[in-house]
GROMACS .gro file of C-alpha atoms in nm:
model
  480
    1MET     CA    1   0.057  -0.067   4.721
    2GLU     CA    2   0.290  -0.143   4.430
    3HIS     CA    3   0.143  -0.362   4.159
    4ALA     CA    4   0.425  -0.586   4.045
    5VAL     CA    5   0.394  -0.782   3.727
    6ALA     CA    6   0.466  -1.153   3.747
    7ALA     CA    7   0.772  -1.268   3.558
    8THR     CA    8   0.701  -1.431   3.224
    9PRO     CA    9   0.759  -1.810   3.244
   10ALA     CA   10   1.059  -1.947   3.056
   11TRP     CA   11   0.838  -2.152   2.821
   12ALA     CA   12   0.643  -1.839   2.724
   13VAL     CA   13   0.964  -1.649   2.655
   14LEU     CA   14   1.075  -1.931   2.426
   15ALA     CA   15   0.734  -1.938   2.256
   16TYR     CA   16   0.749  -1.564   2.190
   17LEU     CA   17   1.105  -1.604   2.059
   18ALA     CA   18   0.989  -1.880   1.823
   19ALA     CA   19   0.703  -1.658   1.706
   20GLY     CA   20   0.950  -1.377   1.640
   21VAL     CA   21   1.169  -1.609   1.433
   22LEU     CA   22   0.864  -1.719   1.232
   23PHE     CA   23   0.773  -1.354   1.169
   24ILE     CA   24   1.124  -1.288   1.038
   25LEU     CA   25   1.098  -1.595   0.814
   26ALA     CA   26   0.760  -1.465   0.695
   27LEU     CA   27   0.913  -1.134   0.590
   28ARG     CA   28   1.195  -1.317   0.416
   29GLY     CA   29   0.946  -1.537   0.231
   30LEU     CA   30   0.739  -1.240   0.120
   31SER     CA   31   1.044  -1.091  -0.053
   32SER     CA   32   0.993  -1.324  -0.351
   33PRO     CA   33   0.679  -1.447  -0.532
   34GLU     CA   34   0.811  -1.803  -0.534
   35SER     CA   35   0.842  -1.815  -0.155
   36SER     CA   36   0.547  -1.590  -0.066
   37GLN     CA   37   0.310  -1.877   0.021
   38ALA     CA   38   0.564  -2.024   0.263
   39GLY     CA   39   0.614  -1.674   0.406
   40ASN     CA   40   0.243  -1.635   0.467
   41ARG     CA   41   0.228  -1.977   0.636
   42ASN     CA   42   0.517  -1.889   0.866
   43GLY     CA   43   0.347  -1.563   0.956
   44MET     CA   44   0.018  -1.734   1.038
   45ILE     CA   45   0.188  -2.003   1.248
   46GLY     CA   46   0.387  -1.738   1.433
   47MET     CA   47   0.079  -1.530   1.504
   48ALA     CA   48  -0.118  -1.835   1.623
   49LEU     CA   49   0.171  -1.923   1.856
   50ALA     CA   50   0.195  -1.568   1.993
   51VAL     CA   51  -0.182  -1.533   2.048
   52GLY     CA   52  -0.211  -1.879   2.201
   53THR     CA   53   0.075  -1.811   2.443
   54THR     CA   54  -0.078  -1.480   2.548
   55LEU     CA   55  -0.416  -1.642   2.613
   56VAL     CA   56  -0.258  -1.911   2.829
   57LEU     CA   57  -0.068  -1.648   3.028
   58HIS     CA   58  -0.384  -1.441   3.086
   59PRO     CA   59  -0.671  -1.684   3.145
   60THR     CA   60  -0.887  -1.423   3.323
   61GLY     CA   61  -1.190  -1.338   3.111
   62LEU     CA   62  -1.097  -1.605   2.856
   63PRO     CA   63  -1.456  -1.666   2.735
   64LEU     CA   64  -1.499  -1.294   2.666
   65ILE     CA   65  -1.166  -1.281   2.480
   66ILE     CA   66  -1.249  -1.589   2.272
   67GLY     CA   67  -1.591  -1.441   2.192
   68ALA     CA   68  -1.428  -1.117   2.075
   69ILE     CA   69  -1.181  -1.313   1.862
   70ALA     CA   70  -1.467  -1.513   1.710
   71ILE     CA   71  -1.661  -1.196   1.623
   72GLY     CA   72  -1.360  -1.018   1.477
   73GLY     CA   73  -1.239  -1.330   1.297
   74GLY     CA   74  -1.586  -1.392   1.155
   75ILE     CA   75  -1.607  -1.037   1.020
   76GLY     CA   76  -1.259  -1.073   0.872
   77TRP     CA   77  -1.353  -1.405   0.710
   78VAL     CA   78  -1.663  -1.258   0.548
   79ILE     CA   79  -1.467  -0.958   0.420
   80ALA     CA   80  -1.191  -1.183   0.282
   81GLN     CA   81  -1.446  -1.394   0.094
   82ARG     CA   82  -1.629  -1.098  -0.055
   83ILE     CA   83  -1.350  -0.853  -0.130
   84GLN     CA   84  -1.241  -0.807  -0.490
   85MET     CA   85  -0.872  -0.780  -0.574
   86THR     CA   86  -0.943  -0.432  -0.707
   87ALA     CA   87  -1.046  -0.324  -0.357
   88MET     CA   88  -0.738  -0.466  -0.183
   89PRO     CA   89  -0.558  -0.129  -0.148
   90GLU     CA   90  -0.844   0.041   0.035
   91LEU     CA   91  -0.897  -0.277   0.240
   92VAL     CA   92  -0.534  -0.263   0.351
   93ALA     CA   93  -0.574   0.104   0.442
   94GLY     CA   94  -0.890   0.021   0.636
   95PHE     CA   95  -0.716  -0.255   0.831
   96HIS     CA   96  -0.429  -0.020   0.913
   97SER     CA   97  -0.683   0.219   1.065
   98LEU     CA   98  -0.809  -0.062   1.291
   99VAL     CA   99  -0.456  -0.131   1.416
  100GLY     CA  100  -0.416   0.237   1.495
  101MET     CA  101  -0.747   0.256   1.680
  102ALA     CA  102  -0.660  -0.060   1.876
  103ALA     CA  103  -0.342   0.110   1.996
  104VAL     CA  104  -0.542   0.419   2.095
  105LEU     CA  105  -0.798   0.213   2.290
  106VAL     CA  106  -0.531   0.012   2.473
  107GLY     CA  107  -0.349   0.333   2.568
  108CYS     CA  108  -0.669   0.498   2.690
  109ALA     CA  109  -0.761   0.187   2.892
  110ALA     CA  110  -0.416   0.184   3.051
  111TYR     CA  111  -0.451   0.551   3.144
  112LEU     CA  112  -0.797   0.509   3.294
  113ASN     CA  113  -0.708   0.190   3.487
  114PRO     CA  114  -0.328   0.174   3.520
  115ALA     CA  115  -0.334  -0.068   3.812
  116ALA     CA  116  -0.485  -0.338   3.591
  117PHE     CA  117  -0.185  -0.303   3.358
  118GLY     CA  118   0.071  -0.310   3.639
  119ILE     CA  119   0.215   0.029   3.548
  120VAL     CA  120   0.182   0.208   3.885
  121ASP     CA  121   0.434   0.270   4.163
  122ALA     CA  122   0.393   0.220   4.538
  123GLU     CA  123   0.189   0.543   4.566
  124GLY     CA  124  -0.045   0.437   4.289
  125SER     CA  125   0.092   0.687   4.035
  126ILE     CA  126   0.147   0.590   3.673
  127LEU     CA  127   0.516   0.520   3.610
  128ALA     CA  128   0.693   0.794   3.413
  129VAL     CA  129   0.831   0.550   3.156
  130SER     CA  130   0.482   0.407   3.108
  131ARG     CA  131   0.347   0.756   3.045
  132VAL     CA  132   0.607   0.807   2.772
  133GLU     CA  133   0.511   0.473   2.613
  134MET     CA  134   0.144   0.553   2.652
  135GLY     CA  135   0.171   0.902   2.503
  136LEU     CA  136   0.377   0.789   2.204
  137GLY     CA  137   0.161   0.481   2.144
  138ILE     CA  138  -0.161   0.681   2.149
  139ALA     CA  139  -0.012   0.952   1.926
  140ILE     CA  140   0.120   0.708   1.665
  141GLY     CA  141  -0.200   0.505   1.680
  142ALA     CA  142  -0.419   0.812   1.629
  143ILE     CA  143  -0.206   0.933   1.337
  144THR     CA  144  -0.229   0.585   1.184
  145PHE     CA  145  -0.607   0.577   1.229
  146SER     CA  146  -0.698   0.915   1.083
  147GLY     CA  147  -0.431   0.896   0.812
  148SER     CA  148  -0.551   0.551   0.707
  149ILE     CA  149  -0.910   0.673   0.691
  150ILE     CA  150  -0.805   0.949   0.449
  151ALA     CA  151  -0.605   0.695   0.245
  152PHE     CA  152  -0.911   0.468   0.237
  153LEU     CA  153  -1.132   0.752   0.113
  154LYS     CA  154  -0.882   0.846  -0.159
  155LEU     CA  155  -0.821   0.490  -0.273
  156SER     CA  156  -1.190   0.402  -0.282
  157GLY     CA  157  -1.278   0.714  -0.483
  158ARG     CA  158  -1.482   0.871  -0.204
  159MET     CA  159  -1.231   1.158  -0.196
  160SER     CA  160  -1.034   1.311  -0.480
  161GLY     CA  161  -0.700   1.142  -0.546
  162SER     CA  162  -0.550   1.481  -0.633
  163PRO     CA  163  -0.342   1.659  -0.367
  164ILE     CA  164  -0.552   1.876  -0.136
  165LEU     CA  165  -0.313   2.153  -0.037
  166LEU     CA  166  -0.406   2.343   0.277
  167PRO     CA  167  -0.268   2.697   0.311
  168GLY     CA  168   0.030   2.702   0.546
  169ARG     CA  169   0.016   2.324   0.580
  170HIS     CA  170   0.389   2.289   0.648
  171VAL     CA  171   0.376   2.533   0.938
  172LEU     CA  172   0.058   2.365   1.061
  173ASN     CA  173   0.208   2.015   1.048
  174LEU     CA  174   0.536   2.114   1.211
  175GLY     CA  175   0.351   2.311   1.479
  176VAL     CA  176   0.114   2.025   1.560
  177LEU     CA  177   0.400   1.773   1.564
  178ALA     CA  178   0.601   1.994   1.797
  179GLY     CA  179   0.297   2.031   2.018
  180ILE     CA  180   0.248   1.652   2.035
  181LEU     CA  181   0.613   1.591   2.129
  182GLY     CA  182   0.617   1.875   2.381
  183LEU     CA  183   0.294   1.766   2.548
  184THR     CA  184   0.413   1.404   2.558
  185ALA     CA  185   0.732   1.515   2.737
  186PHE     CA  186   0.527   1.721   2.984
  187PHE     CA  187   0.284   1.430   3.025
  188ALA     CA  188   0.578   1.218   3.145
  189ILE     CA  189   0.668   1.458   3.428
  190ASP     CA  190   0.331   1.609   3.522
  191ALA     CA  191   0.202   1.500   3.863
  192THR     CA  192  -0.161   1.542   3.760
  193ALA     CA  193  -0.109   1.308   3.464
  194ALA     CA  194   0.068   1.060   3.692
  195ALA     CA  195  -0.252   1.046   3.896
  196GLY     CA  196  -0.451   0.964   3.583
  197GLN     CA  197  -0.615   1.305   3.575
  198GLY     CA  198  -0.604   1.617   3.361
  199PRO     CA  199  -0.660   1.683   2.991
  200LEU     CA  200  -0.304   1.635   2.860
  201LEU     CA  201  -0.351   1.288   2.713
  202TRP     CA  202  -0.678   1.384   2.546
  203ILE     CA  203  -0.517   1.693   2.390
  204ILE     CA  204  -0.235   1.472   2.255
  205LEU     CA  205  -0.498   1.237   2.116
  206GLY     CA  206  -0.690   1.517   1.943
  207LEU     CA  207  -0.378   1.672   1.791
  208SER     CA  208  -0.265   1.331   1.666
  209PHE     CA  209  -0.599   1.267   1.495
  210LEU     CA  210  -0.565   1.611   1.332
  211ILE     CA  211  -0.211   1.566   1.199
  212GLY     CA  212  -0.300   1.223   1.057
  213VAL     CA  213  -0.547   1.402   0.830
  214THR     CA  214  -0.325   1.697   0.739
  215LEU     CA  215  -0.030   1.470   0.656
  216ILE     CA  216  -0.219   1.250   0.409
  217ILE     CA  217  -0.460   1.480   0.224
  218PRO     CA  218  -0.179   1.671   0.043
  219ILE     CA  219  -0.041   1.348  -0.104
  220GLY     CA  220  -0.150   1.279  -0.460
  221GLY     CA  221  -0.260   0.957  -0.624
  222ALA     CA  222   0.078   0.880  -0.779
  223ASP     CA  223   0.232   0.857  -0.432
  224MET     CA  224  -0.046   0.656  -0.264
  225PRO     CA  225   0.144   0.323  -0.274
  226VAL     CA  226   0.415   0.488  -0.064
  227VAL     CA  227   0.148   0.615   0.175
  228ILE     CA  228   0.011   0.262   0.220
  229SER     CA  229   0.361   0.136   0.302
  230MET     CA  230   0.423   0.430   0.536
  231LEU     CA  231   0.096   0.376   0.724
  232ASN     CA  232   0.186   0.010   0.758
  233SER     CA  233   0.507   0.122   0.927
  234TYR     CA  234   0.316   0.356   1.160
  235SER     CA  235   0.080   0.075   1.260
  236GLY     CA  236   0.381  -0.139   1.352
  237TRP     CA  237   0.536   0.126   1.574
  238ALA     CA  238   0.198   0.185   1.740
  239ALA     CA  239   0.173  -0.188   1.816
  240ALA     CA  240   0.529  -0.193   1.952
  241ALA     CA  241   0.456   0.100   2.184
  242MET     CA  242   0.146  -0.075   2.314
  243GLY     CA  243   0.355  -0.390   2.359
  244PHE     CA  244   0.560  -0.202   2.615
  245THR     CA  245   0.246  -0.082   2.791
  246LEU     CA  246   0.104  -0.436   2.799
  247GLN     CA  247   0.451  -0.578   2.873
  248ASN     CA  248   0.402  -0.826   2.592
  249THR     CA  249   0.720  -0.938   2.417
  250ALA     CA  250   0.542  -1.071   2.110
  251MET     CA  251   0.375  -0.735   2.042
  252ILE     CA  252   0.704  -0.552   2.078
  253ILE     CA  253   0.882  -0.789   1.837
  254THR     CA  254   0.599  -0.795   1.585
  255GLY     CA  255   0.544  -0.421   1.595
  256ALA     CA  256   0.915  -0.348   1.554
  257LEU     CA  257   0.938  -0.586   1.256
  258VAL     CA  258   0.633  -0.434   1.086
  259GLY     CA  259   0.745  -0.080   1.163
  260SER     CA  260   1.102  -0.121   1.041
  261SER     CA  261   1.014  -0.326   0.731
  262GLY     CA  262   0.741  -0.078   0.635
  263ALA     CA  263   0.983   0.213   0.673
  264ILE     CA  264   1.245   0.036   0.460
  265LEU     CA  265   0.987  -0.046   0.192
  266SER     CA  266   0.867   0.317   0.189
  267TYR     CA  267   1.225   0.437   0.145
  268ILE     CA  268   1.291   0.188  -0.136
  269MET     CA  269   0.973   0.292  -0.316
  270CYS     CA  270   1.057   0.660  -0.281
  271ARG     CA  271   1.396   0.595  -0.437
  272ALA     CA  272   1.234   0.397  -0.719
  273MET     CA  273   0.997   0.688  -0.785
  274ASN     CA  274   1.267   0.955  -0.754
  275ARG     CA  275   1.078   1.101  -0.459
  276SER     CA  276   1.215   1.247  -0.138
  277PHE     CA  277   1.133   1.016   0.155
  278ILE     CA  278   1.115   1.312   0.395
  279SER     CA  279   0.894   1.499   0.149
  280VAL     CA  280   0.637   1.220   0.133
  281ILE     CA  281   0.618   1.148   0.505
  282ALA     CA  282   0.596   1.522   0.572
  283GLY     CA  283   0.278   1.538   0.367
  284GLY     CA  284   0.389   1.613   0.012
  285PHE     CA  285   0.634   1.880   0.127
  286GLY     CA  286   0.751   1.957  -0.225
  287ALA     CA  287   0.406   1.982  -0.385
  288GLU     CA  288   0.298   2.316  -0.522
  289ALA     CA  289  -0.054   2.449  -0.543
  290ASP     CA  290  -0.029   2.509  -0.917
  291ALA     CA  291   0.126   2.171  -0.999
  292GLY     CA  292  -0.132   2.026  -1.229
  293GLY     CA  293   0.038   1.926  -1.549
  294ALA     CA  294  -0.149   1.869  -1.869
  295LYS     CA  295  -0.514   1.793  -1.811
  296ALA     CA  296  -0.759   1.632  -2.048
  297SER     CA  297  -0.914   1.961  -2.150
  298GLY     CA  298  -0.928   2.193  -2.449
  299PRO     CA  299  -0.995   2.089  -2.807
  300ALA     CA  300  -1.016   1.719  -2.883
  301LYS     CA  301  -0.693   1.562  -3.002
  302SER     CA  302  -0.674   1.310  -3.283
  303TYR     CA  303  -0.587   0.951  -3.209
  304LYS     CA  304  -0.585   0.621  -3.396
  305ALA     CA  305  -0.852   0.373  -3.285
  306GLY     CA  306  -0.827   0.000  -3.343
  307SER     CA  307  -1.013  -0.325  -3.280
  308ALA     CA  308  -0.938  -0.658  -3.117
  309ASP     CA  309  -0.877  -0.810  -3.460
  310ASP     CA  310  -0.625  -0.535  -3.539
  311ALA     CA  311  -0.443  -0.593  -3.211
  312ALA     CA  312  -0.439  -0.972  -3.261
  313PHE     CA  313  -0.298  -0.938  -3.613
  314ILE     CA  314  -0.024  -0.697  -3.503
  315MET     CA  315   0.086  -0.911  -3.209
  316GLN     CA  316   0.072  -1.238  -3.405
  317ASN     CA  317   0.318  -1.092  -3.652
  318ALA     CA  318   0.548  -0.948  -3.387
  319GLU     CA  319   0.866  -1.104  -3.256
  320SER     CA  320   0.841  -0.952  -2.909
  321VAL     CA  321   0.555  -0.814  -2.698
  322ILE     CA  322   0.594  -0.641  -2.362
  323ILE     CA  323   0.271  -0.629  -2.161
  324VAL     CA  324   0.231  -0.339  -1.917
  325PRO     CA  325  -0.052  -0.395  -1.666
  326GLY     CA  326  -0.207  -0.113  -1.465
  327TYR     CA  327  -0.500  -0.038  -1.240
  328GLY     CA  328  -0.742  -0.066  -1.533
  329MET     CA  329  -0.654  -0.434  -1.554
  330ALA     CA  330  -0.734  -0.472  -1.186
  331VAL     CA  331  -1.068  -0.292  -1.214
  332SER     CA  332  -1.186  -0.516  -1.498
  333GLN     CA  333  -1.024  -0.830  -1.349
  334ALA     CA  334  -0.858  -0.901  -1.683
  335GLN     CA  335  -0.550  -1.079  -1.548
  336HIS     CA  336  -0.670  -1.431  -1.633
  337ALA     CA  337  -0.766  -1.337  -1.989
  338LEU     CA  338  -0.432  -1.158  -2.019
  339ARG     CA  339  -0.240  -1.471  -1.920
  340GLU     CA  340  -0.437  -1.669  -2.179
  341MET     CA  341  -0.350  -1.411  -2.444
  342GLY     CA  342   0.017  -1.436  -2.349
  343GLU     CA  343   0.012  -1.815  -2.375
  344LEU     CA  344  -0.145  -1.801  -2.722
  345LEU     CA  345   0.116  -1.553  -2.840
  346LYS     CA  346   0.395  -1.774  -2.711
  347LYS     CA  347   0.252  -2.065  -2.910
  348GLU     CA  348   0.284  -1.839  -3.216
  349GLY     CA  349   0.655  -1.799  -3.138
  350VAL     CA  350   0.623  -1.449  -2.993
  351SER     CA  351   0.845  -1.350  -2.700
  352VAL     CA  352   0.616  -1.228  -2.417
  353LYS     CA  353   0.727  -1.036  -2.110
  354TYR     CA  354   0.545  -0.837  -1.843
  355ALA     CA  355   0.675  -0.499  -1.725
  356ILE     CA  356   0.583  -0.386  -1.373
  357HIS     CA  357   0.620  -0.031  -1.245
  358PRO     CA  358   0.696   0.000  -0.870
  359VAL     CA  359   0.376   0.197  -0.808
  360ALA     CA  360   0.145   0.043  -1.069
  361GLY     CA  361  -0.192   0.001  -0.900
  362ARG     CA  362  -0.274   0.138  -0.557
  363MET     CA  363  -0.038  -0.045  -0.322
  364PRO     CA  364   0.311  -0.199  -0.330
  365GLY     CA  365   0.318  -0.513  -0.545
  366HIS     CA  366  -0.044  -0.474  -0.661
  367MET     CA  367   0.024  -0.587  -1.019
  368ASN     CA  368   0.256  -0.869  -0.908
  369VAL     CA  369  -0.019  -1.008  -0.688
  370LEU     CA  370  -0.276  -1.000  -0.968
  371LEU     CA  371  -0.043  -1.166  -1.219
  372ALA     CA  372   0.052  -1.432  -0.964
  373GLU     CA  373  -0.319  -1.494  -0.902
  374ALA     CA  374  -0.355  -1.564  -1.276
  375ASN     CA  375  -0.053  -1.801  -1.268
  376VAL     CA  376   0.163  -1.588  -1.494
  377PRO     CA  377   0.514  -1.743  -1.480
  378TYR     CA  378   0.739  -1.549  -1.244
  379ASP     CA  379   1.029  -1.554  -1.490
  380GLU     CA  380   0.823  -1.353  -1.740
  381VAL     CA  381   0.759  -1.067  -1.495
  382PHE     CA  382   1.019  -0.789  -1.480
  383GLU     CA  383   1.056  -0.474  -1.273
  384LEU     CA  384   1.102  -0.134  -1.438
  385GLU     CA  385   1.480  -0.113  -1.401
  386ASP     CA  386   1.524  -0.460  -1.552
  387ILE     CA  387   1.312  -0.415  -1.865
  388ASN     CA  388   1.289  -0.045  -1.945
  389SER     CA  389   1.585  -0.059  -2.184
  390GLU     CA  390   1.407  -0.325  -2.395
  391PHE     CA  391   1.116  -0.108  -2.512
  392GLY     CA  392   1.331   0.049  -2.782
  393GLN     CA  393   1.386  -0.292  -2.942
  394CYS     CA  394   1.044  -0.451  -2.889
  395ASP     CA  395   0.777  -0.469  -3.159
  396VAL     CA  396   0.470  -0.412  -2.942
  397ALA     CA  397   0.409  -0.253  -2.603
  398PHE     CA  398   0.067  -0.374  -2.491
  399VAL     CA  399  -0.056  -0.136  -2.219
  400ILE     CA  400  -0.364  -0.246  -2.030
  401GLY     CA  401  -0.510   0.022  -1.807
  402ALA     CA  402  -0.185   0.195  -1.708
  403ASN     CA  403  -0.166   0.573  -1.746
  404ASP     CA  404   0.055   0.761  -1.501
  405VAL     CA  405   0.333   0.499  -1.503
  406THR     CA  406   0.370   0.528  -1.883
  407ASN     CA  407   0.332   0.905  -1.911
  408PRO     CA  408   0.641   1.076  -2.062
  409LEU     CA  409   0.532   1.410  -1.913
  410ALA     CA  410   0.695   1.281  -1.595
  411LYS     CA  411   1.026   1.347  -1.773
  412THR     CA  412   0.949   1.685  -1.927
  413ASP     CA  413   0.668   1.876  -1.750
  414LYS     CA  414   0.793   2.031  -1.426
  415THR     CA  415   0.439   2.141  -1.335
  416SER     CA  416   0.308   1.785  -1.347
  417PRO     CA  417   0.230   1.609  -1.017
  418ILE     CA  418   0.416   1.304  -1.151
  419TYR     CA  419   0.726   1.499  -1.261
  420GLY     CA  420   1.048   1.319  -1.176
  421MET     CA  421   0.885   0.979  -1.139
  422PRO     CA  422   1.057   0.711  -1.351
  423ILE     CA  423   0.819   0.571  -1.610
  424LEU     CA  424   0.802   0.270  -1.839
  425ASP     CA  425   0.922   0.393  -2.178
  426VAL     CA  426   0.642   0.232  -2.380
  427GLU     CA  427   0.647   0.516  -2.635
  428LYS     CA  428   0.979   0.381  -2.767
  429ALA     CA  429   0.823   0.055  -2.891
  430LYS     CA  430   0.754   0.019  -3.264
  431THR     CA  431   0.381  -0.008  -3.190
  432VAL     CA  432   0.192   0.079  -2.872
  433LEU     CA  433  -0.146  -0.088  -2.816
  434PHE     CA  434  -0.322   0.100  -2.538
  435ILE     CA  435  -0.638  -0.036  -2.378
  436LYS     CA  436  -0.850   0.235  -2.220
  437ARG     CA  437  -1.220   0.247  -2.141
  438SER     CA  438  -1.265   0.583  -2.312
  439MET     CA  439  -1.070   0.893  -2.408
  440GLY     CA  440  -1.259   1.103  -2.158
  441GLY     CA  441  -1.077   1.002  -1.842
  442VAL     CA  442  -0.727   1.064  -1.715
  443GLY     CA  443  -0.505   0.870  -1.477
  444TYR     CA  444  -0.526   0.866  -1.100
  445ALA     CA  445  -0.296   1.167  -1.085
  446GLY     CA  446  -0.536   1.355  -1.316
  447VAL     CA  447  -0.285   1.399  -1.600
  448ASP     CA  448  -0.348   1.332  -1.970
  449ASN     CA  449  -0.099   1.106  -2.151
  450PRO     CA  450   0.052   1.223  -2.483
  451VAL     CA  451   0.125   0.860  -2.577
  452PHE     CA  452  -0.248   0.825  -2.658
  453TYR     CA  453  -0.205   1.059  -2.953
  454ALA     CA  454   0.131   0.940  -3.083
  455ASP     CA  455   0.167   0.814  -3.442
  456ASN     CA  456   0.279   0.469  -3.329
  457THR     CA  457  -0.010   0.425  -3.083
  458MET     CA  458  -0.337   0.242  -3.148
  459MET     CA  459  -0.608   0.301  -2.888
  460LEU     CA  460  -0.828   0.001  -2.801
  461LEU     CA  461  -1.127   0.168  -2.637
  462ALA     CA  462  -1.327  -0.083  -2.434
  463ASP     CA  463  -1.349  -0.256  -2.100
  464ALA     CA  464  -1.008  -0.415  -2.054
  465LYS     CA  465  -1.135  -0.765  -1.984
  466LYS     CA  466  -1.376  -0.766  -2.279
  467MET     CA  467  -1.108  -0.633  -2.514
  468VAL     CA  468  -0.853  -0.895  -2.408
  469GLU     CA  469  -1.114  -1.171  -2.435
  470ASN     CA  470  -1.193  -1.054  -2.789
  471ILE     CA  471  -0.823  -1.053  -2.874
  472VAL     CA  472  -0.801  -1.410  -2.742
  473LYS     CA  473  -1.090  -1.511  -2.968
  474ALA     CA  474  -0.918  -1.348  -3.266
  475LEU     CA  475  -0.593  -1.527  -3.184
  476ASN     CA  476  -0.773  -1.860  -3.158
  477GLY     CA  477  -0.953  -1.810  -3.488
  478GLY     CA  478  -0.679  -1.646  -3.692
  479GLY     CA  479  -0.337  -1.727  -3.830
  480HIS     CA  480  -0.050  -1.565  -4.006
   0.00000   0.00000   0.00000
């Protein structure tokens, strides 16, 4: 007996269309800090509309569904209340893994009980087109899951942020990918698979989990923001594929929007970092095993140390200060104290600007989010390409916890893992004030920064928040 799927009512089609429009407006709103709150609201309204419509269309088992939503929503609420902004990148990676696993579970459920999903023909066999959707959805979902788990481990410090280069990894990745595509094609025409039997789907699933790991572990810390964006794209395509399996228009629209926007963002970030898009998504294709750059080893180098009072005096007597935030600011949650410092300097007649590197932090827009949280005026925040030329004329570059994105070795050392990445030219400022917890550590990419030891650099060795707070006290108590 053929299991036909009832046509979607006209009102539901319109509701899904409205949700899709709201999702597009959400993406448009998120393109600018000024409109980001409206973008988030549109996204939430659109998602509520899509979920509500789906629940009305499928009332069977509604109490169980609502209970599951309550449990998941409750866990999400608790996490949202407790999570620190410093942990947002690994949280995003963790959530991506859940999207991938959801796609895997839906695909497996459809394979084990295809009649319930309305994807069987008159003989009870799984439709060929549904097998293609199922195979691709499970493969992309599994890659998203295992890749996101590796990204989570790297971002949270549970695994080294340095590239882990497997021998013959390119051959391995290409071979596994070819195997997944070949088995998916055979899965679509195999009679045993059509009957919901045989190991093909489970082999595809296992290979996909494997390649998710081997694609992400060779990617170093400097490229992790691109990885987050790329995994976001994968999660979207996985959701879209499952939307076809579930015959849910909202999932298809949402997944396609997330997938395409994530891919575009990844490409834009690769261009901003002077990275090859294909190289990154292929698992650090261009990385070499001996690419290490200058490490913090060997005899101790001399540097000039300063205090909060020194920094306050120098900035009070400057005409222009460019503040460069990095992950160290996020770790110490110094953004609010930093905004206060900027306001005090402006009262002294000092021009204050903030310079943001595309990959500062651990995910796209990490520094922008933190500065917005501290109510730093949007018109004082500039991207690298808009402000880099000003360092040569500014009096003070105030670097707070940024290492790799200010490291000039990216321009000169071909063995460095950050070679070729555009950097903020802080070394060109008349004076560089560099906040760092100690001289013992290096950046996320594991590369020492020669700016620390330059004649025009003063190192402010302390917790970033405490140092900025002490500078604020000095500014409040001092004068010209």
